[in-house]
Structures are given as C-alpha cells and as structure tokens.
Short mmCIF file of C-alpha atoms in Angstrom, two decimals:
data_model
loop_
_atom_site.label_atom_id
_atom_site.label_comp_id
_atom_site.label_asym_id
_atom_site.label_seq_id
_atom_site.Cartn_x
_atom_site.Cartn_y
_atom_site.Cartn_z
CA MET A 1 -51.77 -17.93 -10.56
CA ALA A 2 -49.97 -20.72 -10.91
CA ILE A 3 -46.81 -20.46 -9.64
CA ASN A 4 -43.22 -22.51 -9.48
CA LYS A 5 -42.86 -21.92 -12.99
CA LEU A 6 -38.96 -22.05 -13.24
CA THR A 7 -36.56 -25.02 -13.45
CA ASP A 8 -33.33 -24.34 -13.23
CA ARG A 9 -32.20 -25.44 -16.72
CA THR A 10 -34.88 -23.30 -17.86
CA ILE A 11 -33.02 -20.26 -16.60
CA GLN A 12 -29.54 -21.74 -17.64
CA ASN A 13 -30.89 -21.72 -20.98
CA LEU A 14 -32.16 -17.95 -20.99
CA LYS A 15 -30.08 -15.85 -23.36
CA PRO A 16 -30.03 -12.22 -23.31
CA SER A 17 -31.85 -9.60 -25.76
CA VAL A 18 -31.65 -6.07 -27.94
CA LYS A 19 -34.59 -4.81 -24.64
CA LYS A 20 -34.48 -6.51 -21.10
CA THR A 21 -37.13 -9.92 -20.76
CA LYS A 22 -39.41 -10.75 -17.91
CA HIS A 23 -40.12 -14.59 -17.33
CA ALA A 24 -42.01 -15.09 -14.01
CA ASP A 25 -41.93 -17.81 -12.06
CA GLY A 26 -45.22 -16.72 -10.40
CA GLY A 27 -46.75 -15.08 -7.32
CA GLY A 28 -45.44 -11.48 -8.64
CA MET A 29 -41.74 -12.59 -9.23
CA SER A 30 -39.89 -13.29 -12.25
CA LEU A 31 -36.33 -12.76 -13.17
CA VAL A 32 -35.18 -10.71 -15.49
CA VAL A 33 -32.74 -10.39 -18.59
CA LEU A 34 -30.92 -7.79 -19.47
CA PRO A 35 -29.58 -7.30 -22.81
CA SER A 36 -25.87 -7.75 -20.76
CA GLY A 37 -26.77 -11.12 -20.10
CA THR A 38 -27.12 -10.34 -16.10
CA LYS A 39 -30.03 -11.96 -14.37
CA VAL A 40 -32.00 -10.25 -11.78
CA TRP A 41 -34.73 -11.75 -9.11
CA GLN A 42 -37.92 -9.05 -8.94
CA LEU A 43 -41.41 -8.91 -7.21
CA LYS A 44 -43.60 -6.96 -8.04
CA TYR A 45 -46.08 -6.04 -5.05
CA ARG A 46 -48.81 -3.49 -4.30
CA SER A 47 -48.05 -1.75 -0.67
CA PRO A 48 -50.42 -2.54 2.51
CA LEU A 49 -50.12 0.67 3.55
CA ASP A 50 -50.51 2.86 0.23
CA ASP A 51 -51.59 0.27 -1.93
CA LYS A 52 -48.80 1.74 -4.44
CA GLU A 53 -46.97 -0.57 -7.51
CA LYS A 54 -43.62 -1.88 -6.05
CA VAL A 55 -40.71 -4.01 -7.21
CA GLU A 56 -38.60 -5.47 -5.09
CA SER A 57 -35.22 -7.20 -5.83
CA PHE A 58 -33.77 -10.03 -4.65
CA GLY A 59 -30.13 -10.06 -6.41
CA GLN A 60 -28.83 -11.91 -9.75
CA TRP A 61 -29.04 -15.33 -10.76
CA PRO A 62 -26.74 -17.28 -10.06
CA ILE A 63 -25.60 -15.72 -6.42
CA VAL A 64 -29.47 -15.76 -6.04
CA THR A 65 -30.37 -19.37 -7.07
CA LEU A 66 -34.27 -20.50 -7.69
CA ALA A 67 -34.60 -21.92 -4.35
CA MET A 68 -33.49 -18.86 -2.74
CA ALA A 69 -35.62 -16.30 -4.89
CA ARG A 70 -38.55 -17.92 -4.23
CA GLY A 71 -37.32 -18.20 0.12
CA MET A 72 -37.18 -14.26 -0.13
CA ARG A 73 -40.37 -14.30 -1.96
CA GLU A 74 -43.02 -16.27 0.49
CA GLU A 75 -40.84 -14.13 3.40
CA SER A 76 -42.14 -10.90 1.22
CA LYS A 77 -45.73 -11.98 1.22
CA ARG A 78 -45.75 -13.17 4.89
CA LEU A 79 -45.00 -9.27 5.46
CA ILE A 80 -47.58 -7.91 3.30
CA VAL A 81 -50.64 -10.14 5.32
CA GLN A 82 -49.04 -8.66 8.35
CA GLY A 83 -49.33 -5.71 6.98
CA ILE A 84 -45.41 -4.58 6.00
CA ASP A 85 -43.95 -3.05 3.47
CA PRO A 86 -41.13 -5.48 2.95
CA MET A 87 -39.22 -2.80 1.11
CA LEU A 88 -39.07 -0.28 3.67
CA LYS A 89 -38.81 -3.41 6.39
CA LYS A 90 -35.82 -4.00 4.20
CA GLU A 91 -34.67 -0.15 4.90
CA ALA A 92 -35.15 0.32 7.98
CA ASP A 93 -33.06 -3.25 9.15
CA LYS A 94 -30.32 -1.87 7.24
CA ALA A 95 -30.71 1.53 9.02
CA ALA A 96 -30.58 -0.16 12.17
CA ARG A 97 -27.25 -2.55 10.76
CA ARG A 98 -25.37 0.82 9.94
CA ALA A 99 -26.91 2.62 13.53
CA GLU A 100 -25.11 -0.57 15.36
CA LYS A 101 -21.89 -0.45 13.35
CA VAL A 102 -21.46 3.47 13.99
CA LYS A 103 -21.99 2.33 18.15
CA GLU A 104 -19.17 -0.27 17.91
CA GLY A 105 -16.54 2.48 15.83
CA GLU A 106 -16.57 1.49 12.44
CA THR A 107 -16.80 4.91 11.30
CA LEU A 108 -13.51 6.24 9.22
CA GLU A 109 -12.19 8.25 11.24
CA THR A 110 -12.46 5.48 14.58
CA ILE A 111 -11.10 3.35 12.29
CA ALA A 112 -8.60 5.83 11.32
CA ARG A 113 -7.79 7.34 14.86
CA GLU A 114 -7.18 3.26 16.05
CA TRP A 115 -4.55 2.84 12.81
CA PHE A 116 -2.87 5.79 14.58
CA ASN A 117 -3.12 5.53 17.76
CA LYS A 118 -1.12 2.21 17.68
CA PHE A 119 1.57 2.53 14.50
CA SER A 120 2.21 5.82 15.96
CA GLN A 121 4.08 5.25 18.79
CA ASN A 122 7.62 4.57 16.47
CA TRP A 123 7.19 7.71 15.17
CA LYS A 124 9.08 11.30 16.18
CA ALA A 125 5.96 13.27 17.87
CA THR A 126 6.87 15.36 14.45
CA HIS A 127 5.88 12.89 11.98
CA SER A 128 3.20 11.29 13.74
CA GLY A 129 2.07 15.06 14.13
CA LYS A 130 1.69 15.79 10.55
CA ILE A 131 -0.40 12.51 10.00
CA ILE A 132 -2.90 13.75 12.58
CA ARG A 133 -3.56 16.96 11.64
CA ARG A 134 -3.31 16.00 7.71
CA LEU A 135 -6.12 13.34 8.35
CA GLU A 136 -8.12 15.69 11.09
CA SER A 137 -7.90 18.83 8.30
CA ASP A 138 -8.86 17.40 5.17
CA LEU A 139 -10.19 13.74 5.60
CA PHE A 140 -12.14 13.44 8.84
CA PRO A 141 -14.41 16.63 8.42
CA ARG A 142 -15.32 15.04 5.13
CA LEU A 143 -15.70 11.09 5.45
CA GLY A 144 -15.07 10.88 9.02
CA GLY A 145 -18.69 9.73 10.02
CA MET A 146 -19.37 7.91 7.77
CA LEU A 147 -18.66 3.89 7.40
CA ILE A 148 -15.84 2.85 6.39
CA VAL A 149 -17.48 0.43 4.35
CA ASP A 150 -20.21 2.82 2.57
CA ILE A 151 -17.34 5.59 1.27
CA LYS A 152 -16.17 5.07 -2.76
CA PRO A 153 -13.53 5.93 -4.31
CA ALA A 154 -15.70 8.55 -5.79
CA ASP A 155 -16.03 9.68 -2.05
CA LEU A 156 -12.26 9.76 -1.11
CA LEU A 157 -11.09 11.16 -4.51
CA LYS A 158 -13.36 14.36 -4.10
CA ALA A 159 -11.74 15.01 -0.54
CA LEU A 160 -8.51 14.24 -2.22
CA ARG A 161 -9.22 16.78 -4.89
CA ALA A 162 -10.62 19.53 -2.80
CA VAL A 163 -6.69 19.53 -0.99
CA GLU A 164 -5.66 19.89 -4.80
CA ALA A 165 -7.48 22.71 -5.14
CA ARG A 166 -6.04 24.52 -2.52
CA GLY A 167 -2.54 24.26 -4.68
CA THR A 168 -0.71 21.39 -1.95
CA LEU A 169 -0.83 19.32 -4.54
CA ASP A 170 2.09 17.46 -2.13
CA THR A 171 -0.58 17.16 1.00
CA ALA A 172 -3.06 16.22 -1.64
CA HIS A 173 -0.74 12.79 -2.50
CA ARG A 174 0.29 12.58 1.18
CA LEU A 175 -3.34 11.97 2.12
CA HIS A 176 -3.76 9.37 -0.74
CA GLN A 177 -0.79 7.73 1.46
CA ASN A 178 -2.21 8.32 4.44
CA ALA A 179 -5.52 6.83 3.49
CA GLY A 180 -4.37 3.78 1.78
CA GLN A 181 -3.25 2.89 5.34
CA VAL A 182 -5.99 3.17 7.42
CA TRP A 183 -8.07 0.87 4.46
CA ARG A 184 -5.21 -1.18 4.94
CA TYR A 185 -5.24 -1.75 8.29
CA ALA A 186 -8.96 -1.78 7.99
CA VAL A 187 -8.39 -4.77 5.33
CA SER A 188 -6.57 -6.73 8.30
CA THR A 189 -9.01 -5.75 10.82
CA GLY A 190 -11.84 -7.33 9.11
CA ARG A 191 -13.59 -3.99 8.29
CA VAL A 192 -13.67 -3.87 4.83
CA GLU A 193 -12.82 -6.39 1.89
CA ARG A 194 -10.07 -4.58 -0.41
CA ASP A 195 -8.21 -1.05 -0.12
CA ILE A 196 -10.15 1.38 -1.97
CA THR A 197 -7.80 3.94 -2.01
CA SER A 198 -5.91 2.07 -5.23
CA ASP A 199 -8.09 2.36 -7.37
CA LEU A 200 -7.43 6.42 -7.15
CA ARG A 201 -3.93 5.40 -8.21
CA GLY A 202 -2.59 7.83 -11.14
CA ALA A 203 -5.80 10.32 -10.40
CA LEU A 204 -3.85 12.86 -9.12
CA PRO A 205 -1.31 15.12 -11.40
CA PRO A 206 2.69 14.00 -10.10
CA ALA A 207 4.44 16.27 -7.49
CA LYS A 208 7.32 18.05 -8.51
CA GLY A 209 9.85 16.37 -6.30
CA ASP A 210 8.14 13.65 -5.09
CA HIS A 211 9.69 10.73 -6.42
CA PHE A 212 12.49 10.31 -3.62
CA ALA A 213 11.03 11.28 -0.52
CA ALA A 214 14.30 11.84 2.06
CA ILE A 215 14.80 12.50 5.76
CA THR A 216 17.81 14.87 5.99
CA ASP A 217 16.71 15.67 10.05
CA PRO A 218 19.23 12.94 11.93
CA ALA A 219 16.88 12.93 15.39
CA GLU A 220 14.18 11.84 12.59
CA PHE A 221 15.85 9.55 11.00
CA GLY A 222 17.06 8.20 13.97
CA GLN A 223 13.26 7.37 14.56
CA LEU A 224 12.63 5.36 11.35
CA LEU A 225 15.57 3.34 11.51
CA LYS A 226 14.10 2.45 14.67
CA SER A 227 10.66 1.63 13.03
CA ILE A 228 12.26 -0.30 10.05
CA ASP A 229 13.65 -3.19 13.23
CA SER A 230 10.11 -3.21 14.41
CA TYR A 231 8.71 -4.28 11.12
CA HIS A 232 6.80 -7.14 12.01
CA GLY A 233 6.26 -8.20 8.00
CA SER A 234 8.04 -10.22 5.69
CA LYS A 235 11.83 -11.05 6.89
CA THR A 236 12.92 -11.06 3.22
CA VAL A 237 11.89 -7.37 3.57
CA LYS A 238 12.78 -6.45 6.30
CA PHE A 239 16.61 -7.18 6.20
CA ALA A 240 16.07 -5.21 2.88
CA LEU A 241 15.19 -2.07 4.84
CA GLN A 242 18.15 -2.38 7.30
CA LEU A 243 20.76 -3.02 4.71
CA ALA A 244 19.14 0.09 2.30
CA PRO A 245 20.34 3.10 4.63
CA LEU A 246 23.53 1.40 5.77
CA PHE A 247 24.59 0.56 1.84
CA PHE A 248 22.52 3.91 0.26
CA VAL A 249 23.14 2.28 -3.14
CA ARG A 250 20.06 2.44 -6.26
CA PRO A 251 17.11 0.56 -5.37
CA THR A 252 17.04 -2.32 -8.61
CA GLU A 253 20.96 -2.25 -7.34
CA LEU A 254 19.98 -3.57 -3.69
CA ARG A 255 17.02 -5.32 -5.43
CA LEU A 256 18.56 -7.70 -7.54
CA ALA A 257 22.16 -8.71 -5.33
CA THR A 258 23.11 -11.85 -5.78
CA TRP A 259 25.44 -13.81 -3.28
CA GLY A 260 28.17 -13.89 -5.88
CA GLU A 261 28.53 -10.46 -5.39
CA PHE A 262 29.80 -10.45 -2.04
CA ASP A 263 33.33 -10.92 -0.72
CA LEU A 264 32.70 -11.40 2.71
CA GLU A 265 35.88 -12.00 4.07
CA ASN A 266 37.37 -9.09 2.79
CA ARG A 267 33.71 -6.96 2.99
CA LEU A 268 33.27 -6.03 -0.19
CA TRP A 269 30.58 -5.64 -2.00
CA THR A 270 30.83 -5.33 -5.94
CA ILE A 271 27.98 -4.27 -8.33
CA PRO A 272 28.50 -5.46 -11.43
CA GLU A 273 28.05 -2.40 -14.16
CA VAL A 274 25.30 -4.31 -15.97
CA ARG A 275 22.92 -3.38 -13.02
CA MET A 276 25.01 0.25 -13.11
CA LYS A 277 23.22 3.80 -14.32
CA ALA A 278 26.74 4.52 -15.25
CA GLY A 279 27.52 0.56 -17.02
CA ARG A 280 30.92 0.65 -14.81
CA LYS A 281 30.76 -1.88 -11.92
CA HIS A 282 30.86 -0.21 -8.34
CA VAL A 283 32.34 -1.61 -4.93
CA VAL A 284 30.11 -1.04 -1.75
CA PRO A 285 32.91 -1.36 1.68
CA ILE A 286 30.65 -3.54 4.06
CA SER A 287 30.84 -2.04 7.57
CA ARG A 288 30.93 -3.95 10.90
CA GLN A 289 26.65 -4.18 11.33
CA ALA A 290 26.28 -5.03 7.27
CA LEU A 291 28.06 -7.58 7.44
CA GLU A 292 26.14 -9.04 10.22
CA ILE A 293 22.91 -8.48 8.80
CA LEU A 294 24.32 -10.41 6.02
CA LYS A 295 25.35 -13.45 8.11
CA THR A 296 22.17 -13.78 9.03
CA LEU A 297 20.26 -13.43 5.40
CA LYS A 298 22.58 -15.66 4.05
CA SER A 299 21.58 -18.33 6.93
CA GLU A 300 18.19 -17.76 5.89
CA THR A 301 17.66 -17.64 2.47
CA ARG A 302 17.87 -20.61 -0.45
CA GLY A 303 19.22 -19.39 -3.94
CA GLU A 304 21.87 -16.67 -5.22
CA LEU A 305 19.11 -13.58 -4.99
CA LEU A 306 19.82 -12.16 -1.40
CA PHE A 307 16.22 -10.71 -1.65
CA PRO A 308 13.76 -13.90 -2.55
CA SER A 309 10.35 -13.34 -3.40
CA ARG A 310 7.58 -15.93 -2.78
CA ALA A 311 7.82 -16.32 -6.72
CA SER A 312 10.11 -18.67 -7.33
CA GLY A 313 13.24 -17.47 -8.41
CA ARG A 314 12.87 -13.78 -9.07
CA ALA A 315 13.88 -11.05 -6.51
CA ILE A 316 11.49 -9.11 -4.38
CA SER A 317 9.11 -6.15 -6.19
CA ASP A 318 10.03 -2.91 -6.67
CA GLY A 319 7.14 -2.13 -4.54
CA ALA A 320 8.06 -4.40 -2.11
CA ALA A 321 10.47 -1.90 0.45
CA ARG A 322 8.12 1.48 -0.51
CA THR A 323 4.91 -0.34 1.15
CA ALA A 324 6.50 -1.63 4.30
CA LEU A 325 7.77 2.05 4.97
CA GLN A 326 4.25 3.30 3.98
CA ARG A 327 3.03 0.49 6.10
CA LEU A 328 5.26 1.93 9.15
CA GLY A 329 3.98 5.39 8.67
CA TRP A 330 6.73 6.47 6.67
CA ASP A 331 7.01 8.43 3.60
CA VAL A 332 10.03 7.48 2.08
CA THR A 333 11.44 5.74 -0.39
CA ILE A 334 15.54 3.51 -0.43
CA HIS A 335 15.81 6.22 -3.02
CA GLY A 336 15.97 8.76 -0.53
CA PHE A 337 18.10 7.23 1.86
CA ARG A 338 21.01 8.16 -1.06
CA ALA A 339 20.03 11.34 -0.27
CA THR A 340 19.90 11.13 4.07
CA ALA A 341 23.23 9.68 3.90
CA SER A 342 24.72 12.53 1.60
CA THR A 343 23.22 15.25 3.34
CA LEU A 344 24.43 13.67 7.22
CA LEU A 345 28.11 12.52 6.18
CA GLU A 346 28.90 15.88 4.69
CA ASN A 347 27.11 18.28 7.30
CA ALA A 348 27.01 15.87 10.30
CA LEU A 349 30.50 13.67 10.33
CA GLY A 350 32.14 16.02 7.85
CA PHE A 351 33.53 13.55 4.49
CA ASP A 352 34.49 15.64 1.72
CA THR A 353 31.66 15.95 -0.56
CA ARG A 354 33.90 14.04 -3.45
CA LEU A 355 34.38 10.87 -1.51
CA ILE A 356 30.51 11.02 -1.20
CA GLU A 357 30.12 11.21 -4.63
CA ILE A 358 32.44 8.57 -5.74
CA GLN A 359 30.87 6.09 -3.12
CA LEU A 360 27.77 7.34 -4.64
CA ALA A 361 28.37 6.08 -8.19
CA HIS A 362 27.72 9.52 -9.08
CA VAL A 363 29.29 10.28 -13.31
CA ASP A 364 31.68 12.61 -13.80
CA ARG A 365 30.32 15.12 -15.32
CA ASP A 366 33.75 15.07 -16.92
CA ALA A 367 33.58 12.86 -20.01
CA VAL A 368 36.34 13.31 -21.26
CA ARG A 369 38.80 12.56 -17.41
CA ALA A 370 35.60 10.33 -16.69
CA SER A 371 36.80 8.13 -19.56
CA TYR A 372 40.28 7.27 -18.63
CA LYS A 373 38.72 6.24 -15.18
CA ARG A 374 38.57 2.43 -16.33
CA GLU A 375 38.82 1.42 -12.51
CA THR A 376 36.67 4.29 -10.74
CA HIS A 377 35.28 1.69 -8.87
CA LEU A 378 38.87 1.11 -6.32
CA LEU A 379 39.19 4.88 -6.62
CA LYS A 380 39.92 6.28 -2.91
CA LEU A 381 38.68 2.69 -2.04
CA ASP A 382 40.37 2.87 1.75
CA GLU A 383 38.86 6.21 2.80
CA ARG A 384 35.56 4.99 1.27
CA LYS A 385 35.82 1.64 3.68
CA VAL A 386 36.41 4.23 6.82
CA MET A 387 34.00 6.25 5.92
CA MET A 388 31.36 3.39 5.47
CA GLN A 389 32.33 2.22 9.01
CA ARG A 390 31.74 5.49 10.87
CA TRP A 391 28.60 5.92 8.60
CA ALA A 392 26.91 2.58 10.10
CA ASP A 393 28.83 3.69 13.43
CA HIS A 394 26.63 7.21 13.24
CA LEU A 395 23.77 5.18 12.32
CA ASP A 396 23.35 3.10 15.36
CA ALA A 397 23.76 6.66 17.39
CA LEU A 398 20.87 7.76 15.95
CA LYS A 399 18.67 5.09 16.61
CA ASN A 400 20.36 4.99 20.01
CA THR A 401 19.26 8.93 20.92
#
C-alpha cells in the first residue's frame, strides 16, 4: 500500500463539497474534508483485542500538521503491534490524568473553597456565611465533584435553573455571580482558560429590585469600606470606589468627572447639567477625607479625566467598579451607595430627609415649584457641607469599628 500520498500543498488546495470527502495518505490514515470546510485526520484500524474496525481521530488540520498526523499514525500502529488498542489507551491515559487532577485539587469545590478562604477574611461573618451556604446548598451537590475544566456552561445553567425553579430567582442570580468569582479566580491561578459564566449572561430572567443592590446595615457597610481599602486591582478603579460612598452620586456622574469641575480650594464639586438626570447642575461638598483622596488622585493622573481607562481619552467603563466589587466578594453597586447614604444619614445621623434629597439631586415632584428653582444646586449648601463632613466622619468610624 502506497504511503505518504499527501503533501502540504495538496491539503491546502482541498475544497469542501456537499458531502464529506476522504483523501488517503496511506497506512489507514485519511484527511476528511467536511462540507463546512473543516479538515480532520482519521486513522482506520482493527482493534487487536476483538478485531473490530475502529476510527481514531488525530484532530483538525492545520492545528495538527501533516507531519504531526503521520507521527501519531506510526505511534498508534506500534501500539497495535504490541496488542494495545490505541483508542482505549488514550481513554485510560485521559482517566489517569483526570484522577491526578482530582488528587491535586482541581475540582470545582476545592477551587471554590480555596477562593472563599482567600477572600472572605475581610468580609463580615453574615456576608461570608451567606455565600458559603449558597455554594454548599446549590452548587457543590451538583457540580462540586467535577473537574472545573470539564464543566460546561450548560452544566452550570442546569444548576442555576434548579435554584430558579424553587421560586428563588434572586438566589439564582447571586449564585451565578459567585460562580463567576470562582471561575475568574480559577483563570487567574491557571486552572482554566476562561470564565464560562460570562456565556450565561441573560440566561436567567432579571430579578426584581436587583439593579441597585445596596447595604443598609452600618456594620456590614463598614466591612465593605475595609474591603475597598484593601483592593489590589487597578489604582484608578480603587480611587473611584473610595470616593463613591463619600459622594454617593450616580455612577455616570462619578465615572465621567473631570478636573475642571472641581474647586479643591473651596472644596466643591459642580457637576454640569448635561451629566445630571434632572438636567440641572449639582454641587457636591467635598469632605476632608474626599479632599485627601482627590489630591492623591490628581498627583497620579494625567489628563482631564479623574478616572481614565487604559484606552487613551476614555473614562473607565460602567462595569469596572461593579466587577471590582464582585471580586472583593460584594454583591453591591455604586448606585446602591445612594440608598445606603440615604438610609444611614437619616437613621444613624438624624439628618432631615429633605436635605438628603437635595444632596441626592432628586427631582422635585412639584413641577411648578421646581421651575422656579433655577439655583437648586446652591440650596442649603452650608447645611449640606456640614452633612457631608459628618457623613465622611461616620464612614471612618464604621471602618474602625
């Protein structure tokens, strides 16, 4: 039988047909060209164990080159001469590698617990307790014993939909988020190539009230502030996270801030009307704590934007802060800091709700009265300066508790 019939040029020029075509190289090996254009190496042989005909695949060309395929063919033939079925050996070797990976701790549960133990040290006990119970109840029983590299998006989706089927859609979303944190940790530690949980975005229906997750427990918020101060990712994102609770403005108002809007000498930040939801400019008094952060940020920033991304001329993305918070183990949003401030300013510090509403830049529901308020950004400014400093001092106290 003629052998080594194919050449690299011949293979390059092979075109797909309506049906798959086989092009023999000899020795039982062929290159199969599928209608899609995919070219796959196959070896037809008879098993030395039962004399049944089998077809072994060597992979796709050009990932597997002609020379590589021929080497695999010769190796398989050597095994056959020795009475070994090459496909069975391949399966046995694969099972052995899997067993070794399990032994080395490459299962989802092992990696998830490793992630949890590493990052939960700065979390409040109630927060970390919820996460580990969620994993132990809904993720580990279904997928925990599998090698993380073997888990497909469809496998994870089944686990999420099982939680959804109980009528706990919010828990399903939180489990999806926690799974994403585990997979991103696995990527960073070299266990998997990519985060498969991103394939499932939009797979679950949205949960009501899940858009602006917020913390209203003072002690828990203090733990979050500690976590932010311990963040070791992008310095730009860390500055944004540190300023967000001090200013409690909307995410876009913070993200797109420019240095021209800040009067550091008089400690005032004036946000132009074009970036405000109500279409009216807004003033944010700057506390001593915020001023210190701003001065450090200014010394390390080039250009007009406070929070430039690595892409020149653009601000950090909408998801940069949310992703950072998730990596720290917190299911909260920058927008949620507004709800936190509103609740704690009233309940913990006793400020009047009308003053808080002005600082939140909420639209006056009386449209006629609002039309006369051309200088709403200056309303009760002295009182708001006092409130914002008290708020910053209160956040310091929460962090130190």
